[in-house]
Amino acid sequence: MSMVYATPQSKQPSFGKLNIPKPQSVTSDRRTSFFGNRTSGAGMARNSTLGGFGGAEKIKDARPLHDKAFVQQCIRQLCEFLSERGFPGSVSTKTLQSPSTKEFLKFFEFIYIQLDPTFQMPSSKVEEEVPRILKDLGYPFALSKSSMYSVGAPHTWPQVLGALIWLIDTVKIYCCMSEQDLLFSDFSDGSMAVEEGAEYNKLFLDYTAETYQKFMQGADTYEEEDEAYLGRLKKLFNVDEALLASMEEKYMLLSEEVDRLEKESQTDRLMNKRTEKVKLQTDLQKLQSYRGNLESFKANLETKASGLAEELEAAGLQMDTLKQEQSRLYQLLQNQKFTPADIDRINREKRELQQTISSLTNTLQEAEQHMWNEEIALAKVKETAEVKLAEYHKLARKLKLIPASAENACGHDFEIRSTSDYGPSTTVLLRTQIQNPLRKLMGNVEEECSRLANMKLSLEESVEQVNSNIADKANDLKCLREQIRRLDEQLENDMQELVLEEQKWAKEVESAEGHRKLLERKVNLGFDEAVEQLKVAQQQYHLVLQETKEESRTVSNNLASVLSTATSHLVIVEKFLEDQHRRADRLYSDVIEEDQVELQQLRDLMENFLAKSNRL
């Protein structure tokens, strides 16, 4: 039976968002998922293509997005969805083979508006906004920003198409849930609150991860996880078990009182029938609107069928054109003037020419290979020479020998500009021009080293004398540090005494604050109970007043003799309700006066305590 015609069941107020599903049958042997097939059953582990919850590894898409048949199926599904939803523009499977970025943004905006009617596509940074929206919706696969620049490319379009198909499935699920909520909106109790916040989302995701892990291991019931999740939710929302128990007992007492009052009042059955009639009329209107939606869907299907008929007719015309072309080519083949001997001779000459071309090609390849080997050997020799020349220049620059104006060059040019500028005959001349100045520089460097060694010895003697002075100063510094340490210890002891005194005063202030909060909580609790009793009395008054008026109208139309009895009954009820109202007001005023007296005493106590603390 469809869920549309199912009878709505009454729901008890549930705590938070916990919704425990009905255990699946252990005889089910296959479940089909959008992300791939998996086999499940009692005691059998499930295979998942999504990986574990919260895993650091990247999730791999198991859909065959590079399969042409699967891509064409997704394109047809996208085309059907856009046509059914009334996309403002012409859409066909041919245009969806390789759409532009502008067309993709139109498709994405139209689909996302089905979820959020107030959405508008931003004019800038679209390549960042679209992946962010998909990630916020829970799309399990990453979509890069570079794919937004070339949506219709063969390597990009399948991933983008997969994201659109996932978004379409999300829209369909959302629409189904919205239709169910609208169809049975009269039966909802209105007490289901939607909690938001990072703590609740973390608890819910942990609960989902644990149950999904058990589900993948073969479990079908999650009683332990449900109990742990209920405990965490109660801890998160600071649920008082004693308060809940007292509220349940109060609810049972009030329910029994309501049942007793309903039995005593003997409510007219005509009102119940009228209420049922109103509900049935509402359901009838909803079913009529659902019928209108089905008729519009039927019209869309008829439009789609006419489009397919036109495409079939166009394919038939193309087939006729191809048959005419085939007959023309066959006639051309029949009317050719070459004899079989001419064809054999042409084929023989073609084979001889191909053999000549292949032999010449082999010879050319061998020559090119030999030339390539020689060029490689020459390049290696040049590379070795350039490396050695670069090392020489690097060392010369480090020693400040080049350029000629360098500090240690002394006007000599030690730079070898290029290995190709000199031949074998100029090698000896190059050595004499560089080697003699280098030897002279080496002699000068050795003399400078001996002079610096003598200077080093004199400096070491001075350093020894300075070290002895430093040792004397270190002893003086050690004595000063010892004095500073003693002062620090004394200061630390004084600070600890001050901290202990502050903690003592803080505990006293905290105890006084706790006492004040306890008194305020008791005052608020008494006030809330008095307000609830007043509301209950007012509701009972209005209910009895309405029932009495209805009975008086019914009796006045039928029998005039019952009017006096109903009037006396109404007077008695009004007097009783007035007495109850005066009693509730008197009780409320007494409670308020007592609470104000206690609150004034608490304030006086706090002022005295603060004055005393200030004096201390």
Coordinates of C-alpha atoms in Angstrom, one line a residue:
M1 CA 0.0 0.0 0.0
S2 CA 1.3 3.5 -0.8
M3 CA 2.3 5.8 2.0
V4 CA -0.2 8.4 0.6
Y5 CA -3.2 6.4 1.8
A6 CA -1.7 5.1 5.1
T7 CA -3.4 6.0 8.3
P8 CA -1.3 8.4 10.4
Q9 CA -0.3 7.1 13.8
S10 CA -0.1 9.2 16.9
K11 CA 3.4 10.0 18.1
Q12 CA 4.7 10.4 21.6
P13 CA 7.1 13.3 22.2
S14 CA 10.6 12.1 21.4
F15 CA 13.9 13.3 22.9
G16 CA 16.1 15.2 20.4
K17 CA 16.5 13.9 16.9
L18 CA 16.9 10.2 17.7
N19 CA 15.0 8.1 15.2
I20 CA 15.6 4.4 15.6
P21 CA 14.7 2.5 12.4
K22 CA 12.9 -0.8 12.4
P23 CA 15.4 -3.7 12.2
Q24 CA 15.8 -5.1 8.8
S25 CA 14.8 -8.7 8.0
V26 CA 17.6 -11.2 8.3
T27 CA 16.3 -12.9 5.1
S28 CA 17.1 -9.9 2.9
D29 CA 20.0 -10.9 0.6
R30 CA 20.7 -7.8 -1.5
R31 CA 20.6 -4.1 -1.0
T32 CA 21.2 -1.7 -4.0
S33 CA 22.9 1.6 -3.4
F34 CA 23.5 4.6 -5.6
F35 CA 27.3 4.1 -5.1
G36 CA 27.3 0.4 -6.1
N37 CA 25.9 -3.0 -5.1
R38 CA 26.6 -4.7 -1.8
T39 CA 25.4 -7.9 -0.3
S40 CA 24.2 -8.0 3.3
G41 CA 22.6 -10.5 5.6
A42 CA 22.7 -11.9 9.2
G43 CA 26.3 -12.5 10.3
M44 CA 27.7 -11.3 6.9
A45 CA 30.0 -8.3 6.5
R46 CA 29.0 -5.6 4.1
N47 CA 31.3 -4.2 1.4
S48 CA 31.5 -0.5 1.3
T49 CA 33.0 1.7 -1.5
L50 CA 32.9 4.8 0.7
G51 CA 35.5 3.8 3.3
G52 CA 35.2 4.4 7.0
F53 CA 33.7 7.5 8.6
G54 CA 36.2 10.3 9.2
G55 CA 39.0 8.5 7.4
A56 CA 42.0 10.5 6.2
E57 CA 42.3 8.7 2.8
K58 CA 40.6 10.1 -0.3
I59 CA 37.3 8.4 -1.2
K60 CA 37.4 6.8 -4.6
D61 CA 34.3 7.1 -6.8
A62 CA 33.1 3.5 -7.7
R63 CA 30.7 4.6 -10.4
P64 CA 31.8 3.8 -13.9
L65 CA 31.9 7.4 -15.0
H66 CA 34.2 6.6 -17.9
D67 CA 31.9 4.0 -19.3
K68 CA 30.1 5.5 -22.3
A69 CA 26.9 3.6 -21.7
F70 CA 26.7 4.8 -18.1
V71 CA 27.4 8.4 -19.1
Q72 CA 24.6 8.2 -21.7
Q73 CA 22.2 6.9 -19.1
C74 CA 23.1 9.8 -16.8
I75 CA 22.6 12.3 -19.6
R76 CA 19.1 10.9 -20.3
Q77 CA 18.3 11.0 -16.6
L78 CA 19.4 14.7 -16.4
C79 CA 17.5 15.6 -19.6
E80 CA 14.3 13.9 -18.2
F81 CA 14.6 15.7 -14.9
L82 CA 15.1 19.2 -16.5
S83 CA 12.1 18.6 -18.8
E84 CA 9.8 17.4 -16.0
R85 CA 10.7 20.3 -13.8
G86 CA 10.1 22.9 -16.5
F87 CA 13.7 24.1 -17.2
P88 CA 13.5 27.5 -18.9
G89 CA 15.4 26.6 -22.1
S90 CA 15.8 24.0 -24.8
V91 CA 17.4 20.8 -23.5
S92 CA 18.3 17.7 -25.5
T93 CA 20.7 14.8 -25.2
K94 CA 22.8 16.2 -28.0
T95 CA 23.4 19.5 -26.2
L96 CA 24.3 17.6 -23.0
Q97 CA 27.1 15.6 -24.6
S98 CA 29.5 18.5 -24.1
P99 CA 27.9 21.6 -22.5
S100 CA 29.7 24.9 -21.9
T101 CA 30.5 26.3 -18.5
K102 CA 27.6 28.8 -18.8
E103 CA 25.1 26.1 -19.6
F104 CA 26.3 24.0 -16.7
L105 CA 25.9 26.9 -14.3
K106 CA 22.3 27.3 -15.5
F107 CA 21.6 23.6 -14.9
F108 CA 23.2 23.7 -11.4
E109 CA 21.3 26.8 -10.4
F110 CA 18.0 25.4 -11.6
I111 CA 18.5 22.1 -9.7
Y112 CA 19.7 23.8 -6.5
I113 CA 16.7 26.1 -6.5
Q114 CA 14.5 23.0 -6.0
L115 CA 16.2 22.7 -2.6
D116 CA 16.6 26.4 -1.8
P117 CA 14.1 28.7 -3.7
T118 CA 16.0 31.8 -2.5
F119 CA 19.3 30.7 -4.0
Q120 CA 21.0 33.0 -6.6
M121 CA 24.2 32.1 -8.5
P122 CA 27.0 34.5 -7.6
S123 CA 28.6 36.5 -10.4
S124 CA 32.2 36.0 -9.3
K125 CA 34.3 33.0 -8.1
V126 CA 31.9 30.5 -9.4
E127 CA 34.6 27.9 -9.6
E128 CA 35.0 28.0 -5.8
E129 CA 31.3 28.4 -4.9
V130 CA 30.0 25.3 -6.7
P131 CA 32.4 22.8 -5.1
R132 CA 31.7 24.4 -1.7
I133 CA 28.0 24.0 -2.1
L134 CA 28.3 20.3 -3.0
K135 CA 30.7 19.8 -0.1
D136 CA 28.2 21.4 2.3
L137 CA 25.4 19.2 1.0
G138 CA 27.5 16.1 1.8
Y139 CA 28.8 15.1 -1.7
P140 CA 31.3 12.4 -0.9
F141 CA 33.8 13.1 -3.7
A142 CA 36.0 16.0 -4.4
L143 CA 35.4 18.3 -7.4
S144 CA 38.4 20.5 -8.3
K145 CA 38.2 24.2 -9.2
S146 CA 40.0 23.5 -12.5
S147 CA 37.2 21.4 -13.7
M148 CA 34.9 24.4 -13.5
Y149 CA 36.9 26.2 -16.3
S150 CA 36.4 23.4 -18.8
V151 CA 33.2 21.6 -17.9
G152 CA 32.5 20.1 -21.4
A153 CA 36.0 18.5 -21.7
P154 CA 36.0 14.7 -22.2
H155 CA 38.1 14.2 -19.0
T156 CA 36.0 16.6 -16.9
W157 CA 32.3 16.2 -18.0
P158 CA 31.8 12.7 -16.5
Q159 CA 32.8 13.8 -13.0
V160 CA 30.7 16.9 -13.2
L161 CA 27.8 14.9 -14.6
G162 CA 28.1 12.5 -11.7
A163 CA 27.8 15.4 -9.2
L164 CA 24.6 16.7 -11.0
I165 CA 23.0 13.2 -10.9
W166 CA 23.8 13.0 -7.1
L167 CA 22.2 16.4 -6.7
I168 CA 19.1 15.3 -8.6
D169 CA 18.8 12.3 -6.3
T170 CA 19.0 14.6 -3.3
V171 CA 16.3 16.8 -4.7
K172 CA 14.0 13.8 -5.3
I173 CA 14.5 12.5 -1.8
Y174 CA 13.8 16.0 -0.4
C175 CA 10.6 16.4 -2.5
C176 CA 9.3 13.0 -1.3
M177 CA 9.9 13.9 2.3
S178 CA 8.3 17.3 1.8
E179 CA 5.2 15.8 0.2
Q180 CA 4.7 13.3 3.1
D181 CA 5.0 16.2 5.6
L182 CA 2.5 18.3 3.8
L183 CA 0.0 15.5 3.3
F184 CA -0.1 14.6 7.0
S185 CA 0.6 18.0 8.5
D186 CA -2.7 18.0 10.5
F187 CA -1.6 14.9 12.5
S188 CA 1.8 16.2 13.6
D189 CA 2.0 17.1 17.3
G190 CA 4.2 20.2 16.7
S191 CA 6.5 19.2 19.6
M192 CA 9.4 18.0 17.5
A193 CA 12.2 20.5 18.0
V194 CA 15.2 20.7 15.6
E195 CA 18.4 21.1 17.5
E196 CA 21.4 22.8 15.9
G197 CA 25.0 23.2 17.1
A198 CA 28.4 21.7 16.7
E199 CA 28.1 19.5 19.8
Y200 CA 24.8 17.8 18.7
N201 CA 26.1 17.3 15.1
K202 CA 29.3 15.7 16.5
L203 CA 27.2 13.3 18.7
F204 CA 24.9 12.5 15.8
L205 CA 27.8 11.8 13.4
D206 CA 29.5 9.6 16.0
Y207 CA 26.2 7.6 16.5
T208 CA 25.8 7.3 12.7
A209 CA 29.4 6.1 12.3
E210 CA 29.1 3.5 15.0
T211 CA 25.8 2.1 13.7
Y212 CA 27.1 2.1 10.1
Q213 CA 30.2 0.2 11.2
K214 CA 28.0 -2.4 12.9
F215 CA 25.8 -2.5 9.8
M216 CA 28.8 -3.2 7.6
Q217 CA 29.8 -6.0 10.0
G218 CA 26.4 -7.7 9.6
A219 CA 24.4 -6.4 12.6
D220 CA 20.8 -5.4 12.2
T221 CA 20.0 -4.1 15.7
Y222 CA 21.8 -1.3 17.6
E223 CA 20.4 -1.4 21.1
E224 CA 23.7 -0.7 22.9
E225 CA 24.5 2.3 20.5
D226 CA 21.0 3.6 21.0
E227 CA 21.3 3.5 24.8
A228 CA 24.7 5.2 24.7
Y229 CA 23.4 7.9 22.3
L230 CA 20.4 8.6 24.6
G231 CA 22.8 9.0 27.5
R232 CA 25.0 11.4 25.6
L233 CA 22.0 13.5 24.5
K234 CA 20.7 13.7 28.1
K235 CA 24.2 14.8 29.2
L236 CA 24.4 17.3 26.4
F237 CA 21.0 18.9 27.2
N238 CA 21.4 18.7 31.0
V239 CA 18.4 16.4 31.4
D240 CA 17.3 16.0 35.1
E241 CA 16.1 12.4 35.5
A242 CA 14.3 13.2 38.8
L243 CA 12.6 16.2 37.2
L244 CA 11.5 14.0 34.3
A245 CA 10.1 11.3 36.6
S246 CA 8.2 14.0 38.6
M247 CA 6.8 15.5 35.3
E248 CA 5.7 12.0 34.1
E249 CA 3.9 11.4 37.4
K250 CA 2.2 14.8 37.1
Y251 CA 1.3 14.0 33.5
M252 CA -0.3 10.7 34.5
L253 CA -2.3 12.4 37.2
L254 CA -3.5 15.2 34.9
S255 CA -4.3 12.6 32.2
E256 CA -6.5 10.7 34.7
E257 CA -8.2 13.9 35.7
V258 CA -8.9 14.8 32.1
D259 CA -10.3 11.4 31.4
R260 CA -12.5 11.6 34.4
L261 CA -13.7 15.1 33.4
E262 CA -14.4 13.9 29.9
K263 CA -16.5 11.0 31.2
E264 CA -18.4 13.2 33.5
S265 CA -19.1 15.9 30.9
Q266 CA -20.3 13.3 28.4
T267 CA -19.1 15.3 25.3
D268 CA -21.5 15.4 22.4
R269 CA -20.6 12.9 19.7
L270 CA -21.8 15.4 17.1
M271 CA -18.7 17.6 17.7
N272 CA -16.4 14.6 17.1
K273 CA -18.2 13.8 13.9
R274 CA -17.9 17.4 12.7
T275 CA -14.2 17.3 13.5
E276 CA -13.7 14.1 11.6
K277 CA -15.7 15.6 8.7
V278 CA -13.3 18.7 8.6
K279 CA -10.3 16.3 8.6
L280 CA -11.7 14.2 5.8
Q281 CA -12.4 17.3 3.7
T282 CA -8.8 18.4 4.2
D283 CA -7.6 15.0 3.1
L284 CA -9.9 15.2 0.1
Q285 CA -8.4 18.5 -1.0
K286 CA -4.9 17.2 -0.7
L287 CA -5.8 14.1 -2.7
Q288 CA -7.3 16.4 -5.4
S289 CA -4.1 18.4 -5.5
Y290 CA -2.1 15.2 -5.8
R291 CA -4.4 14.2 -8.7
G292 CA -3.7 17.5 -10.4
N293 CA 0.1 16.8 -10.0
L294 CA -0.3 13.4 -11.6
E295 CA -2.2 14.9 -14.6
S296 CA 0.6 17.5 -15.1
F297 CA 3.1 14.6 -15.0
K298 CA 1.1 12.8 -17.6
A299 CA 1.1 15.8 -19.9
N300 CA 4.9 16.0 -19.5
L301 CA 5.2 12.4 -20.5
E302 CA 3.0 12.9 -23.6
T303 CA 5.2 15.8 -24.6
K304 CA 8.3 13.7 -24.2
A305 CA 6.6 10.9 -26.3
S306 CA 5.9 13.4 -29.1
G307 CA 9.6 14.5 -29.0
L308 CA 10.8 10.9 -29.3
A309 CA 8.4 10.3 -32.2
E310 CA 10.0 13.3 -34.0
E311 CA 13.5 12.0 -33.4
L312 CA 12.4 8.6 -34.7
E313 CA 11.1 10.2 -37.9
A314 CA 14.3 12.1 -38.4
A315 CA 16.3 8.9 -37.9
G316 CA 14.1 7.2 -40.6
L317 CA 14.9 10.1 -43.0
Q318 CA 18.6 9.8 -42.4
M319 CA 18.4 6.1 -43.0
D320 CA 16.7 6.7 -46.4
T321 CA 19.5 9.1 -47.3
L322 CA 22.2 6.6 -46.4
K323 CA 20.5 3.9 -48.5
Q324 CA 20.4 6.3 -51.6
E325 CA 24.1 7.0 -51.0
Q326 CA 24.8 3.2 -50.9
S327 CA 23.0 2.6 -54.2
R328 CA 25.0 5.5 -55.9
L329 CA 28.3 4.0 -54.7
Y330 CA 27.3 0.6 -55.9
Q331 CA 26.4 1.9 -59.4
L332 CA 29.8 3.7 -59.5
L333 CA 31.6 0.5 -58.7
Q334 CA 29.7 -1.4 -61.4
N335 CA 30.5 1.3 -64.0
Q336 CA 34.3 1.5 -63.5
K337 CA 36.5 0.9 -66.7
F338 CA 39.5 -0.9 -65.2
T339 CA 40.1 -4.5 -66.2
P340 CA 41.4 -7.2 -63.6
A341 CA 44.7 -7.3 -65.4
D342 CA 45.2 -3.5 -65.0
I343 CA 44.3 -3.8 -61.3
D344 CA 46.9 -6.6 -60.8
R345 CA 49.6 -4.6 -62.6
I346 CA 48.8 -1.5 -60.5
N347 CA 49.0 -3.5 -57.3
R348 CA 52.3 -5.1 -58.3
E349 CA 53.9 -1.7 -59.1
K350 CA 52.5 -0.4 -55.7
R351 CA 54.2 -3.3 -53.8
E352 CA 57.5 -2.7 -55.6
L353 CA 57.4 1.0 -54.8
Q354 CA 56.6 0.2 -51.1
Q355 CA 59.6 -2.1 -50.9
T356 CA 61.9 0.6 -52.3
I357 CA 60.5 3.2 -49.9
S358 CA 61.0 0.8 -46.9
S359 CA 64.6 0.1 -47.9
L360 CA 65.4 3.8 -48.3
T361 CA 63.7 4.5 -45.0
N362 CA 65.8 1.9 -43.2
T363 CA 69.0 3.4 -44.7
L364 CA 67.9 6.9 -43.6
Q365 CA 67.1 5.8 -40.1
E366 CA 70.6 4.1 -39.8
A367 CA 72.3 7.3 -40.9
E368 CA 70.3 9.4 -38.6
Q369 CA 71.0 7.0 -35.7
H370 CA 74.8 7.2 -36.4
M371 CA 74.7 11.0 -36.6
W372 CA 72.7 11.1 -33.3
N373 CA 75.3 8.9 -31.6
E374 CA 78.1 11.2 -32.8
E375 CA 76.3 14.3 -31.6
I376 CA 75.7 12.7 -28.2
A377 CA 79.4 11.9 -27.8
L378 CA 80.4 15.4 -28.8
A379 CA 77.8 16.9 -26.5
K380 CA 79.1 14.8 -23.6
V381 CA 82.7 16.1 -24.3
K382 CA 81.5 19.7 -24.4
E383 CA 79.5 19.3 -21.3
T384 CA 82.6 17.9 -19.4
A385 CA 84.7 20.8 -20.6
E386 CA 82.0 23.3 -19.6
V387 CA 81.7 21.7 -16.1
K388 CA 85.4 22.0 -15.5
L389 CA 85.5 25.6 -16.8
A390 CA 82.5 26.5 -14.5
E391 CA 84.4 25.0 -11.5
Y392 CA 87.5 27.0 -12.4
H393 CA 85.5 30.2 -12.7
K394 CA 83.6 29.5 -9.5
L395 CA 86.9 28.9 -7.6
A396 CA 88.4 32.0 -9.2
R397 CA 85.5 34.2 -8.1
K398 CA 85.7 32.7 -4.6
L399 CA 89.4 33.7 -4.5
K400 CA 88.5 37.1 -6.0
L401 CA 90.7 36.6 -9.1
I402 CA 88.1 37.4 -11.7
P403 CA 87.3 39.8 -13.2
A404 CA 90.5 41.7 -13.9
S405 CA 89.4 44.5 -11.5
A406 CA 89.0 42.0 -8.6
E407 CA 90.8 42.5 -5.3
N408 CA 93.4 39.7 -5.7
A409 CA 93.7 39.8 -9.6
C410 CA 96.4 42.6 -9.5
G411 CA 95.4 43.7 -13.0
H412 CA 95.7 40.1 -14.5
D413 CA 92.9 38.6 -16.5
F414 CA 92.4 35.0 -15.2
E415 CA 89.1 34.4 -17.0
I416 CA 88.7 31.8 -19.8
R417 CA 85.8 33.1 -21.7
S418 CA 84.9 30.2 -24.0
T419 CA 86.4 26.8 -24.9
S420 CA 85.5 27.2 -28.5
D421 CA 87.5 30.5 -28.9
Y422 CA 90.9 28.7 -28.5
G423 CA 92.5 25.9 -30.5
P424 CA 95.2 23.4 -29.5
S425 CA 97.9 25.8 -30.6
T426 CA 96.9 28.5 -28.1
T427 CA 96.7 26.1 -25.0
V428 CA 100.4 26.6 -24.0
L429 CA 100.1 30.4 -24.3
L430 CA 97.0 30.3 -22.2
R431 CA 98.8 28.3 -19.5
T432 CA 101.8 30.7 -19.4
Q433 CA 99.5 33.8 -19.1
I434 CA 97.6 32.3 -16.1
Q435 CA 100.2 30.1 -14.4
N436 CA 103.0 32.7 -13.8
P437 CA 100.7 35.3 -12.1
L438 CA 99.2 32.5 -10.0
R439 CA 102.6 31.4 -8.7
K440 CA 103.5 35.0 -7.8
L441 CA 100.2 35.3 -5.9
M442 CA 100.9 32.1 -4.0
G443 CA 104.2 33.4 -2.8
N444 CA 102.6 36.6 -1.6
V445 CA 99.8 34.6 0.2
E446 CA 102.4 32.4 2.0
E447 CA 104.2 35.6 3.3
E448 CA 100.9 37.0 4.5
C449 CA 100.1 33.7 6.3
S450 CA 103.3 33.8 8.3
R451 CA 102.7 37.4 9.3
L452 CA 99.2 36.5 10.5
A453 CA 100.5 33.5 12.5
N454 CA 102.7 35.8 14.5
M455 CA 99.9 38.2 15.1
K456 CA 97.7 35.2 16.2
L457 CA 100.2 34.2 18.9
S458 CA 100.2 37.8 20.4
L459 CA 96.4 37.8 20.3
E460 CA 96.2 34.4 22.2
E461 CA 98.3 35.9 25.0
S462 CA 95.9 38.8 25.2
V463 CA 93.0 36.4 25.3
E464 CA 94.4 34.5 28.2
Q465 CA 94.7 37.7 30.2
V466 CA 91.1 38.6 29.4
N467 CA 89.9 35.1 30.4
S468 CA 91.5 35.5 33.9
N469 CA 89.7 38.9 34.3
I470 CA 86.4 37.2 33.2
A471 CA 86.8 34.4 35.8
D472 CA 87.2 37.1 38.6
K473 CA 84.1 38.8 37.4
A474 CA 82.2 35.5 37.2
N475 CA 82.9 34.9 40.9
D476 CA 81.4 38.3 41.7
L477 CA 78.4 37.5 39.5
K478 CA 77.8 34.2 41.3
C479 CA 77.6 36.0 44.7
L480 CA 75.1 38.5 43.3
R481 CA 73.0 35.6 41.8
E482 CA 72.9 33.9 45.2
Q483 CA 71.5 37.1 46.8
I484 CA 68.9 37.4 44.0
R485 CA 67.9 33.7 44.5
R486 CA 67.3 34.3 48.2
L487 CA 65.2 37.4 47.5
D488 CA 63.1 35.4 44.9
E489 CA 62.4 32.7 47.4
Q490 CA 61.2 35.2 50.0
L491 CA 59.0 36.8 47.3
E492 CA 57.6 33.4 46.2
N493 CA 56.6 32.6 49.8
D494 CA 54.8 35.9 50.2
M495 CA 53.0 35.3 46.9
Q496 CA 51.9 31.8 48.0
E497 CA 50.4 33.2 51.2
L498 CA 48.5 35.9 49.2
V499 CA 47.2 33.2 46.8
L500 CA 46.0 31.0 49.8
E501 CA 44.1 34.0 51.2
E502 CA 42.6 34.8 47.8
Q503 CA 41.4 31.2 47.4
K504 CA 39.8 31.3 50.8
W505 CA 37.9 34.4 50.0
A506 CA 36.9 33.0 46.6
K507 CA 35.5 29.9 48.2
E508 CA 33.4 32.0 50.6
V509 CA 32.1 34.1 47.7
E510 CA 31.3 31.0 45.6
S511 CA 29.4 29.4 48.5
A512 CA 27.3 32.6 48.9
E513 CA 26.7 32.7 45.1
G514 CA 25.6 29.1 45.1
H515 CA 23.2 29.7 48.0
R516 CA 21.8 32.7 46.1
K517 CA 21.3 30.7 42.9
L518 CA 19.6 27.9 44.9
L519 CA 17.1 30.4 46.4
E520 CA 16.5 32.0 42.9
R521 CA 15.9 28.5 41.5
K522 CA 13.3 27.7 44.2
V523 CA 11.6 31.0 43.6
N524 CA 11.4 30.5 39.9
L525 CA 10.2 26.9 40.3
G526 CA 7.3 28.0 42.6
F527 CA 6.4 30.8 40.2
D528 CA 6.3 28.5 37.2
E529 CA 4.2 26.0 39.0
A530 CA 1.7 28.7 40.0
V531 CA 1.6 30.0 36.4
E532 CA 1.0 26.5 35.1
Q533 CA -1.9 25.9 37.6
L534 CA -3.4 29.2 36.5
K535 CA -3.2 28.3 32.8
V536 CA -4.8 24.8 33.5
A537 CA -7.6 26.5 35.4
Q538 CA -8.2 29.0 32.6
Q539 CA -8.2 26.2 30.0
Q540 CA -10.7 24.2 32.1
Y541 CA -12.8 27.3 32.4
H542 CA -12.9 28.0 28.7
L543 CA -13.6 24.3 27.9
V544 CA -16.5 24.1 30.3
L545 CA -17.8 27.4 29.1
Q546 CA -17.8 26.4 25.5
E547 CA -19.4 23.0 26.2
T548 CA -22.1 24.7 28.3
K549 CA -22.9 27.2 25.5
E550 CA -23.2 24.4 23.0
E551 CA -25.5 22.4 25.2
S552 CA -27.6 25.5 25.9
R553 CA -28.0 26.2 22.1
T554 CA -29.0 22.6 21.4
V555 CA -31.5 22.4 24.3
S556 CA -33.1 25.7 23.4
N557 CA -33.9 24.5 19.9
N558 CA -35.5 21.2 21.0
L559 CA -37.1 21.7 24.5
A560 CA -37.9 24.9 26.2
S561 CA -38.4 23.2 29.6
V562 CA -34.7 22.2 29.8
L563 CA -33.6 25.9 29.6
S564 CA -34.1 26.6 33.3
T565 CA -32.1 23.5 34.3
A566 CA -29.2 24.3 31.9
T567 CA -29.1 27.9 33.1
S568 CA -28.9 26.8 36.8
H569 CA -26.1 24.4 35.8
L570 CA -24.2 27.2 34.0
V571 CA -24.5 29.4 37.1
I572 CA -23.2 26.7 39.3
V573 CA -20.2 26.0 37.0
E574 CA -19.4 29.7 36.7
K575 CA -19.5 30.1 40.5
F576 CA -17.2 27.1 40.8
L577 CA -14.8 28.5 38.2
E578 CA -14.8 31.9 39.8
D579 CA -14.0 30.3 43.2
Q580 CA -11.2 28.4 41.5
H581 CA -9.9 31.5 39.8
R582 CA -10.0 33.5 43.1
R583 CA -8.3 30.7 44.9
A584 CA -5.5 30.5 42.2
D585 CA -5.0 34.3 42.3
R586 CA -4.8 34.2 46.1
L587 CA -2.3 31.3 46.0
Y588 CA -0.3 33.1 43.3
S589 CA -0.2 36.4 45.3
D590 CA 0.9 34.5 48.5
V591 CA 3.7 32.7 46.6
I592 CA 4.9 35.9 45.0
E593 CA 4.9 37.8 48.4
E594 CA 6.8 34.9 50.0
D595 CA 9.3 34.8 47.2
Q596 CA 9.8 38.5 47.3
V597 CA 10.5 38.4 51.0
E598 CA 13.0 35.6 50.6
L599 CA 14.7 37.4 47.7
Q600 CA 14.9 40.7 49.7
Q601 CA 16.5 38.7 52.6
L602 CA 19.0 37.2 50.1
R603 CA 19.9 40.6 48.7
D604 CA 20.4 42.0 52.3
L605 CA 22.6 39.1 53.1
M606 CA 24.7 39.6 49.9
E607 CA 25.0 43.4 50.6
N608 CA 26.2 42.7 54.2
F609 CA 28.7 40.1 52.9
L610 CA 30.0 42.4 50.3
A611 CA 30.4 45.3 52.8
K612 CA 32.2 43.0 55.2
S613 CA 34.5 41.7 52.4
N614 CA 35.3 45.3 51.3
R615 CA 36.1 46.3 54.9
L616 CA 38.5 43.3 55.1

